[in-house]
mmCIF file of C-alpha atoms in Angstrom:
data_model
loop_
_atom_site.group_PDB
_atom_site.id
_atom_site.type_symbol
_atom_site.label_atom_id
_atom_site.label_comp_id
_atom_site.label_asym_id
_atom_site.label_seq_id
_atom_site.Cartn_x
_atom_site.Cartn_y
_atom_site.Cartn_z
ATOM 1 C CA MET A 674 115.171 32.627 44.934
ATOM 2 C CA ALA A 675 117.989 30.529 43.491
ATOM 3 C CA GLU A 676 118.496 26.985 44.763
ATOM 4 C CA PRO A 677 121.742 26.455 46.701
ATOM 5 C CA VAL A 678 124.549 24.941 44.647
ATOM 6 C CA VAL A 679 125.719 22.730 47.507
ATOM 7 C CA ARG A 680 123.438 20.858 49.890
ATOM 8 C CA ILE A 681 124.713 20.970 53.466
ATOM 9 C CA PRO A 682 124.852 17.346 54.623
ATOM 10 C CA ASP A 683 122.680 16.179 57.499
ATOM 11 C CA THR A 684 125.103 13.418 58.474
ATOM 12 C CA LYS A 685 126.935 14.191 61.697
ATOM 13 C CA VAL A 686 130.709 13.871 61.818
ATOM 14 C CA ALA A 687 132.084 12.759 65.175
ATOM 15 C CA LEU A 688 135.583 12.392 66.581
ATOM 16 C CA SER A 689 136.603 9.063 68.074
ATOM 17 C CA THR A 690 138.344 9.629 71.369
ATOM 18 C CA ALA A 691 140.867 7.022 70.147
ATOM 19 C CA SER A 692 142.014 9.584 67.564
ATOM 20 C CA VAL A 693 143.848 11.660 70.181
ATOM 21 C CA TYR A 694 145.772 8.739 71.746
ATOM 22 C CA PRO A 695 148.060 8.915 73.704
ATOM 23 C CA GLU A 696 146.199 12.001 74.915
ATOM 24 C CA SER A 697 143.185 11.479 77.170
ATOM 25 C CA THR A 698 139.464 11.115 76.642
ATOM 26 C CA ALA A 699 139.005 14.571 78.173
ATOM 27 C CA THR A 700 141.380 16.029 75.575
ATOM 28 C CA ALA A 701 139.272 14.499 72.801
ATOM 29 C CA PHE A 702 136.182 16.413 73.973
ATOM 30 C CA GLU A 703 138.186 19.638 74.115
ATOM 31 C CA ILE A 704 139.592 19.176 70.592
ATOM 32 C CA ALA A 705 136.215 18.141 69.174
ATOM 33 C CA ALA A 706 134.670 21.340 70.526
ATOM 34 C CA ARG A 707 137.482 23.549 69.281
ATOM 35 C CA LEU A 708 137.476 22.109 65.751
ATOM 36 C CA GLY A 709 133.701 22.039 65.368
ATOM 37 C CA TYR A 710 132.954 18.315 65.330
ATOM 38 C CA ASP A 711 129.305 17.379 65.792
ATOM 39 C CA GLY A 712 130.072 15.010 68.657
ATOM 40 C CA VAL A 713 132.345 12.233 69.861
ATOM 41 C CA GLU A 714 132.462 8.470 69.849
ATOM 42 C CA VAL A 715 133.818 7.282 73.190
ATOM 43 C CA MET A 716 136.319 4.454 72.927
ATOM 44 C CA VAL A 717 135.965 2.616 76.232
ATOM 45 C CA TRP A 718 139.444 1.508 77.187
ATOM 46 C CA THR A 719 141.951 1.807 80.045
ATOM 47 C CA ASP A 720 141.515 5.571 80.558
ATOM 48 C CA PRO A 721 139.296 5.663 83.698
ATOM 49 C CA VAL A 722 137.341 8.646 82.344
ATOM 50 C CA SER A 723 136.248 6.600 79.315
ATOM 51 C CA GLN A 724 134.649 4.096 81.706
ATOM 52 C CA ASP A 725 132.887 6.663 83.909
ATOM 53 C CA ILE A 726 129.453 7.670 82.633
ATOM 54 C CA GLU A 727 129.092 10.642 84.960
ATOM 55 C CA ALA A 728 132.532 11.979 84.038
ATOM 56 C CA LEU A 729 131.643 11.639 80.358
ATOM 57 C CA ARG A 730 128.361 13.462 80.930
ATOM 58 C CA ARG A 731 130.169 16.342 82.642
ATOM 59 C CA LEU A 732 132.666 16.597 79.766
ATOM 60 C CA SER A 733 129.853 16.553 77.228
ATOM 61 C CA ASP A 734 127.922 19.265 79.054
ATOM 62 C CA TYR A 735 130.972 21.446 79.684
ATOM 63 C CA HIS A 736 132.191 21.410 76.076
ATOM 64 C CA GLY A 737 128.736 21.268 74.452
ATOM 65 C CA VAL A 738 129.772 18.137 72.558
ATOM 66 C CA PRO A 739 127.291 15.243 72.566
ATOM 67 C CA VAL A 740 128.305 11.603 72.827
ATOM 68 C CA LEU A 741 126.959 10.104 69.598
ATOM 69 C CA ALA A 742 128.354 6.576 69.933
ATOM 70 C CA VAL A 743 130.060 4.275 72.408
ATOM 71 C CA HIS A 744 132.711 1.806 71.287
ATOM 72 C CA ALA A 745 132.455 -1.246 73.541
ATOM 73 C CA PRO A 746 135.740 -2.476 75.103
ATOM 74 C CA CYS A 747 136.549 -5.223 72.582
ATOM 75 C CA LEU A 748 140.327 -4.822 72.304
ATOM 76 C CA LEU A 749 143.086 -7.013 73.706
ATOM 77 C CA ILE A 750 144.146 -4.229 76.054
ATOM 78 C CA THR A 751 140.613 -3.953 77.488
ATOM 79 C CA GLN A 752 140.056 -7.601 78.435
ATOM 80 C CA ARG A 753 139.403 -6.622 82.066
ATOM 81 C CA VAL A 754 137.575 -3.339 81.452
ATOM 82 C CA TRP A 755 133.909 -3.523 82.506
ATOM 83 C CA SER A 756 134.212 -7.224 83.437
ATOM 84 C CA THR A 757 135.913 -10.195 81.794
ATOM 85 C CA ASP A 758 132.523 -11.419 80.524
ATOM 86 C CA PRO A 759 132.033 -10.021 76.990
ATOM 87 C CA TRP A 760 128.234 -9.986 77.324
ATOM 88 C CA VAL A 761 128.506 -7.864 80.470
ATOM 89 C CA LYS A 762 130.768 -5.476 78.541
ATOM 90 C CA LEU A 763 128.078 -5.080 75.869
ATOM 91 C CA GLN A 764 125.337 -4.614 78.470
ATOM 92 C CA ARG A 765 127.355 -1.866 80.136
ATOM 93 C CA ALA A 766 128.104 -0.257 76.759
ATOM 94 C CA ARG A 767 124.380 -0.223 75.988
ATOM 95 C CA ALA A 768 123.593 1.291 79.397
ATOM 96 C CA ALA A 769 126.235 3.960 78.833
ATOM 97 C CA ALA A 770 124.814 4.784 75.402
ATOM 98 C CA GLU A 771 121.288 5.032 76.766
ATOM 99 C CA LYS A 772 122.322 7.281 79.663
ATOM 100 C CA LEU A 773 124.477 9.526 77.465
ATOM 101 C CA GLY A 774 121.950 9.775 74.628
ATOM 102 C CA ALA A 775 124.177 7.968 72.119
ATOM 103 C CA SER A 776 122.461 6.126 69.287
ATOM 104 C CA THR A 777 125.083 3.465 68.560
ATOM 105 C CA VAL A 778 127.259 0.875 70.269
ATOM 106 C CA VAL A 779 130.147 -0.281 68.094
ATOM 107 C CA VAL A 780 131.197 -3.873 68.701
ATOM 108 C CA HIS A 781 133.905 -6.098 67.210
ATOM 109 C CA PRO A 782 133.289 -9.761 66.422
ATOM 110 C CA PRO A 783 134.764 -12.063 69.080
ATOM 111 C CA PHE A 784 138.298 -13.390 69.099
ATOM 112 C CA ARG A 785 138.412 -17.036 68.030
ATOM 113 C CA TRP A 786 139.574 -18.149 71.468
ATOM 114 C CA GLN A 787 136.365 -16.741 72.996
ATOM 115 C CA ARG A 788 134.634 -19.912 71.875
ATOM 116 C CA GLN A 789 131.311 -19.758 73.704
ATOM 117 C CA TYR A 790 130.941 -16.041 73.060
ATOM 118 C CA ALA A 791 131.725 -16.564 69.363
ATOM 119 C CA ARG A 792 129.282 -19.471 69.124
ATOM 120 C CA ASP A 793 126.406 -17.374 70.441
ATOM 121 C CA PHE A 794 127.475 -13.998 69.070
ATOM 122 C CA VAL A 795 125.065 -13.597 66.135
ATOM 123 C CA THR A 796 121.972 -14.636 68.080
ATOM 124 C CA GLY A 797 123.107 -12.742 71.169
ATOM 125 C CA ILE A 798 123.559 -9.491 69.247
ATOM 126 C CA TRP A 799 120.054 -9.878 67.798
ATOM 127 C CA ARG A 800 118.686 -10.446 71.296
ATOM 128 C CA MET A 801 120.392 -7.321 72.637
ATOM 129 C CA ALA A 802 119.318 -5.258 69.629
ATOM 130 C CA ASP A 803 115.702 -6.272 70.280
ATOM 131 C CA GLU A 804 115.906 -4.922 73.840
ATOM 132 C CA THR A 805 116.849 -1.316 73.046
ATOM 133 C CA ASP A 806 116.635 1.496 70.519
ATOM 134 C CA VAL A 807 120.441 1.706 70.569
ATOM 135 C CA ARG A 808 122.026 0.225 67.463
ATOM 136 C CA PHE A 809 124.577 -2.550 67.889
ATOM 137 C CA ALA A 810 126.706 -1.946 64.795
ATOM 138 C CA VAL A 811 129.125 -4.861 64.248
ATOM 139 C CA GLU A 812 132.429 -3.765 62.740
ATOM 140 C CA ASN A 813 134.410 -5.422 59.947
ATOM 141 C CA MET A 814 137.870 -6.564 61.009
ATOM 142 C CA TYR A 815 140.765 -8.259 59.133
ATOM 143 C CA PRO A 816 143.060 -11.288 59.188
ATOM 144 C CA TRP A 817 146.199 -10.920 61.282
ATOM 145 C CA ARG A 818 149.350 -11.211 59.175
ATOM 146 C CA TYR A 819 153.003 -11.743 59.993
ATOM 147 C CA ARG A 820 155.381 -11.980 57.038
ATOM 148 C CA ASP A 821 153.847 -14.660 54.803
ATOM 149 C CA ARG A 822 151.550 -16.106 57.477
ATOM 150 C CA GLU A 823 147.904 -15.264 58.023
ATOM 151 C CA MET A 824 145.888 -15.916 61.177
ATOM 152 C CA LEU A 825 142.102 -15.751 61.308
ATOM 153 C CA ALA A 826 141.756 -14.110 64.705
ATOM 154 C CA TYR A 827 138.027 -13.315 64.678
ATOM 155 C CA ALA A 828 134.932 -15.523 64.791
ATOM 156 C CA PRO A 829 132.475 -16.173 63.286
ATOM 157 C CA ASP A 830 134.474 -14.171 60.689
ATOM 158 C CA TRP A 831 136.364 -10.906 60.240
ATOM 159 C CA ASP A 832 134.102 -10.239 57.226
ATOM 160 C CA VAL A 833 130.927 -9.428 59.104
ATOM 161 C CA THR A 834 128.805 -9.397 55.933
ATOM 162 C CA LYS A 835 128.919 -13.203 55.903
ATOM 163 C CA TYR A 836 126.471 -13.171 58.811
ATOM 164 C CA ASP A 837 123.135 -11.562 59.517
ATOM 165 C CA TYR A 838 123.367 -8.519 61.778
ATOM 166 C CA ARG A 839 120.843 -5.723 62.081
ATOM 167 C CA HIS A 840 123.479 -3.001 61.716
ATOM 168 C CA PHE A 841 127.066 -2.809 60.529
ATOM 169 C CA THR A 842 130.007 -0.472 61.076
ATOM 170 C CA VAL A 843 132.376 -0.182 58.141
ATOM 171 C CA ASP A 844 135.969 0.764 58.904
ATOM 172 C CA LEU A 845 138.051 1.729 55.873
ATOM 173 C CA SER A 846 141.370 1.211 57.620
ATOM 174 C CA HIS A 847 140.247 -2.356 58.311
ATOM 175 C CA THR A 848 139.241 -2.940 54.679
ATOM 176 C CA ALA A 849 142.739 -1.794 53.699
ATOM 177 C CA THR A 850 144.398 -4.174 56.168
ATOM 178 C CA ALA A 851 142.143 -7.016 55.013
ATOM 179 C CA ARG A 852 142.987 -6.144 51.382
ATOM 180 C CA THR A 853 139.344 -6.471 50.488
ATOM 181 C CA ASP A 854 137.191 -4.403 48.135
ATOM 182 C CA ALA A 855 135.662 -1.770 50.409
ATOM 183 C CA MET A 856 132.852 -0.704 48.080
ATOM 184 C CA SER A 857 131.864 -4.316 47.466
ATOM 185 C CA MET A 858 131.653 -4.881 51.216
ATOM 186 C CA ILE A 859 129.611 -1.703 51.642
ATOM 187 C CA GLY A 860 127.279 -2.898 48.894
ATOM 188 C CA ARG A 861 126.721 -6.156 50.775
ATOM 189 C CA MET A 862 125.926 -4.190 53.914
ATOM 190 C CA GLY A 863 123.258 -2.261 52.017
ATOM 191 C CA ASP A 864 120.874 -0.249 54.169
ATOM 192 C CA ARG A 865 122.098 -2.082 57.266
ATOM 193 C CA LEU A 866 125.185 0.129 57.157
ATOM 194 C CA GLY A 867 124.532 2.184 60.268
ATOM 195 C CA HIS A 868 127.919 3.619 61.202
ATOM 196 C CA VAL A 869 131.192 4.594 59.513
ATOM 197 C CA HIS A 870 134.725 4.709 60.865
ATOM 198 C CA LEU A 871 136.435 7.029 58.427
ATOM 199 C CA ALA A 872 140.154 6.439 58.050
ATOM 200 C CA ASP A 873 142.493 5.377 55.269
ATOM 201 C CA GLY A 874 145.123 2.748 54.650
ATOM 202 C CA ASN A 875 147.537 1.377 52.064
ATOM 203 C CA GLY A 876 147.078 -2.354 52.627
ATOM 204 C CA SER A 877 149.782 -2.750 55.254
ATOM 205 C CA ALA A 878 149.527 -5.673 57.680
ATOM 206 C CA LYS A 879 149.423 -2.965 60.353
ATOM 207 C CA ASP A 880 146.054 -1.320 60.947
ATOM 208 C CA GLU A 881 147.143 2.155 59.821
ATOM 209 C CA HIS A 882 144.167 4.470 60.416
ATOM 210 C CA LEU A 883 145.561 7.211 58.191
ATOM 211 C CA VAL A 884 143.902 10.584 57.717
ATOM 212 C CA PRO A 885 141.339 10.083 54.909
ATOM 213 C CA GLY A 886 142.817 10.895 51.517
ATOM 214 C CA ARG A 887 146.323 9.742 52.450
ATOM 215 C CA GLY A 888 145.836 6.101 51.490
ATOM 216 C CA THR A 889 144.220 3.969 48.805
ATOM 217 C CA GLN A 890 140.737 3.465 50.229
ATOM 218 C CA PRO A 891 137.601 4.924 48.554
ATOM 219 C CA CYS A 892 136.904 7.393 51.356
ATOM 220 C CA ALA A 893 135.565 10.117 49.075
ATOM 221 C CA GLU A 894 133.466 7.651 47.060
ATOM 222 C CA LEU A 895 131.861 6.253 50.201
ATOM 223 C CA LEU A 896 131.006 9.699 51.558
ATOM 224 C CA ALA A 897 129.567 10.869 48.237
ATOM 225 C CA GLY A 898 127.367 7.781 48.163
ATOM 226 C CA LEU A 899 126.139 8.343 51.696
ATOM 227 C CA ALA A 900 125.202 11.947 50.910
ATOM 228 C CA GLY A 901 122.450 10.863 48.560
ATOM 229 C CA SER A 902 121.432 7.530 50.079
ATOM 230 C CA GLY A 903 119.331 8.525 53.075
ATOM 231 C CA PHE A 904 122.049 7.288 55.442
ATOM 232 C CA ASP A 905 120.947 8.112 58.992
ATOM 233 C CA GLY A 906 124.017 7.032 60.938
ATOM 234 C CA GLN A 907 127.196 8.877 61.844
ATOM 235 C CA VAL A 908 130.600 9.240 60.261
ATOM 236 C CA VAL A 909 133.331 8.963 62.887
ATOM 237 C CA ILE A 910 136.892 10.110 62.322
ATOM 238 C CA GLU A 911 139.037 7.317 63.754
ATOM 239 C CA VAL A 912 142.632 8.067 62.805
ATOM 240 C CA ASN A 913 146.043 7.402 64.306
ATOM 241 C CA THR A 914 147.813 10.582 65.476
ATOM 242 C CA ARG A 915 150.384 8.904 67.719
ATOM 243 C CA ARG A 916 153.224 10.057 65.473
ATOM 244 C CA ALA A 917 152.240 13.710 65.691
ATOM 245 C CA MET A 918 155.217 15.724 66.880
ATOM 246 C CA SER A 919 153.093 18.252 68.759
ATOM 247 C CA ALA A 920 149.561 19.033 69.875
ATOM 248 C CA ALA A 921 149.305 21.506 66.992
ATOM 249 C CA GLU A 922 150.229 18.828 64.458
ATOM 250 C CA ARG A 923 147.644 16.445 65.944
ATOM 251 C CA GLU A 924 144.946 19.109 65.712
ATOM 252 C CA ALA A 925 145.936 19.910 62.141
ATOM 253 C CA ASP A 926 145.455 16.242 61.189
ATOM 254 C CA LEU A 927 142.070 16.099 62.898
ATOM 255 C CA ALA A 928 140.985 19.366 61.267
ATOM 256 C CA GLU A 929 142.030 17.998 57.864
ATOM 257 C CA ALA A 930 140.046 14.804 58.457
ATOM 258 C CA LEU A 931 136.934 16.775 59.443
ATOM 259 C CA ALA A 932 137.234 19.022 56.390
ATOM 260 C CA PHE A 933 137.622 15.981 54.124
ATOM 261 C CA ALA A 934 134.482 14.376 55.563
ATOM 262 C CA ARG A 935 132.347 17.497 55.285
ATOM 263 C CA LEU A 936 133.565 18.291 51.770
ATOM 264 C CA HIS A 937 132.727 14.869 50.378
ATOM 265 C CA LEU A 938 129.444 14.531 52.248
ATOM 266 C CA ALA A 939 128.247 17.748 50.639
ATOM 267 C CA SER A 940 126.201 16.896 47.555
ATOM 268 C CA SER A 941 126.430 18.915 44.346
ATOM 269 C CA ALA A 942 122.687 18.409 43.787
ATOM 270 C CA PRO A 943 120.188 21.138 44.752
ATOM 271 C CA ALA A 944 118.610 20.759 48.181
ATOM 272 C CA SER A 945 115.222 19.999 46.639
ATOM 273 C CA ALA A 946 116.567 17.212 44.430
ATOM 274 C CA PRO A 947 118.581 14.608 46.321
ATOM 275 C CA SER A 948 121.339 12.791 44.506
ATOM 276 C CA PRO A 949 120.568 9.391 43.029
ATOM 277 C CA VAL A 950 121.664 6.556 45.300
ATOM 278 C CA PRO A 951 124.814 4.826 44.051
ATOM 279 C CA SER A 952 124.259 1.085 43.674
ATOM 280 C CA SER A 953 127.225 0.408 45.952
ATOM 281 C CA VAL A 954 125.444 1.993 48.919
ATOM 282 C CA THR A 955 121.960 0.579 48.376
ATOM 283 C CA ARG A 956 120.580 -2.529 50.006
ATOM 284 C CA SER A 957 121.618 -5.720 48.327
ATOM 285 C CA GLU A 958 119.466 -8.833 48.209
ATOM 286 C CA PRO A 959 120.500 -11.291 50.947
ATOM 287 C CA SER A 960 122.010 -14.578 49.893
ATOM 288 C CA PRO A 961 120.168 -17.828 50.685
ATOM 289 C CA ALA A 962 122.798 -18.486 53.388
ATOM 290 C CA THR A 963 122.085 -15.114 54.976
ATOM 291 C CA GLU A 964 118.335 -15.712 54.787
ATOM 292 C CA SER A 965 118.681 -18.975 56.670
ATOM 293 C CA LYS A 966 120.852 -17.340 59.309
ATOM 294 C CA ALA A 967 118.371 -14.499 59.721
ATOM 295 C CA SER A 968 115.562 -16.732 60.934
ATOM 296 C CA SER A 969 117.765 -18.542 63.463
ATOM 297 C CA ALA A 970 119.342 -15.289 64.602
ATOM 298 C CA ARG A 971 116.031 -14.063 65.953
ATOM 299 C CA SER A 972 115.806 -16.860 68.534
ATOM 300 C CA PRO A 973 118.500 -15.589 70.879
ATOM 301 C CA ARG A 974 120.785 -17.412 73.225
ATOM 302 C CA THR A 975 123.457 -16.062 75.480
ATOM 303 C CA GLY A 976 127.005 -17.054 76.172
ATOM 304 C CA SER A 977 129.944 -16.030 78.305
ATOM 305 C CA SER A 978 133.707 -15.750 78.059
ATOM 306 C CA GLY A 979 136.351 -13.289 78.327
ATOM 307 C CA ALA A 980 143.165 -3.895 73.504
ATOM 308 C CA ARG A 981 145.182 0.131 72.621
ATOM 309 C CA PRO A 982 142.491 1.951 70.683
ATOM 310 C CA SER A 983 142.233 1.145 66.963
#
């Protein structure tokens, strides 16, 4: 019997509920089911349904769409969602993930003005990761820019690869906004890359979240690398459809994004012979600075302190 020409990828492709904004969380489940997504990532924000575990469970059961990840409320607009204490927010995100069967909690690095939280963030994330099977995947961000001025809004750093975390989320809209080399960042993440926010961008100061393939980011290259690397996380479509003129146009964009992801995740190698792993998606050796941070990061401390989906 002939070997298949294309290997069907094992990686699941989920829809971020932020991708249907300004429509509701409930609408995201409905669209994900209709278009054939493998699941959803719930962006916890001001929509009450996104904060209600039982409501999310009912939506998941009704539409047959699992919750694969929970995005903790880390945005400016969600400062009072699930407490003003950022550690409580993460504890509630972990509890939600555990109850809903999600494998990942996505978390942003702190804002610089959250000084105590930022000071303890690396060790605190290690502590929380040691307490659960849920992955805390820390997401790369970007400098804020206005005209010719740049503000470093995140601490310890918007470039999360400068610090030792167990798992990372890479967001390709954020690499575009940061004007950084996405594949170089992914290479530094190595096999700690546990989650992908798939979107595109052109390097604007605005976080664009374009449909993949409509910007300058290496979306296809990343997906092709994941297909042969043993990646066991999820790819989440997190795009901006606010400018869609109709529900049909929004769905067309989300269908295009799903098709793009599945096409480029599919390997051209036979099923019995996995593709070689591109060097850009393999584990890189940690720097001496990272090694020193790793040992201290495993002796956790906690801190306290107190966004529109992106």
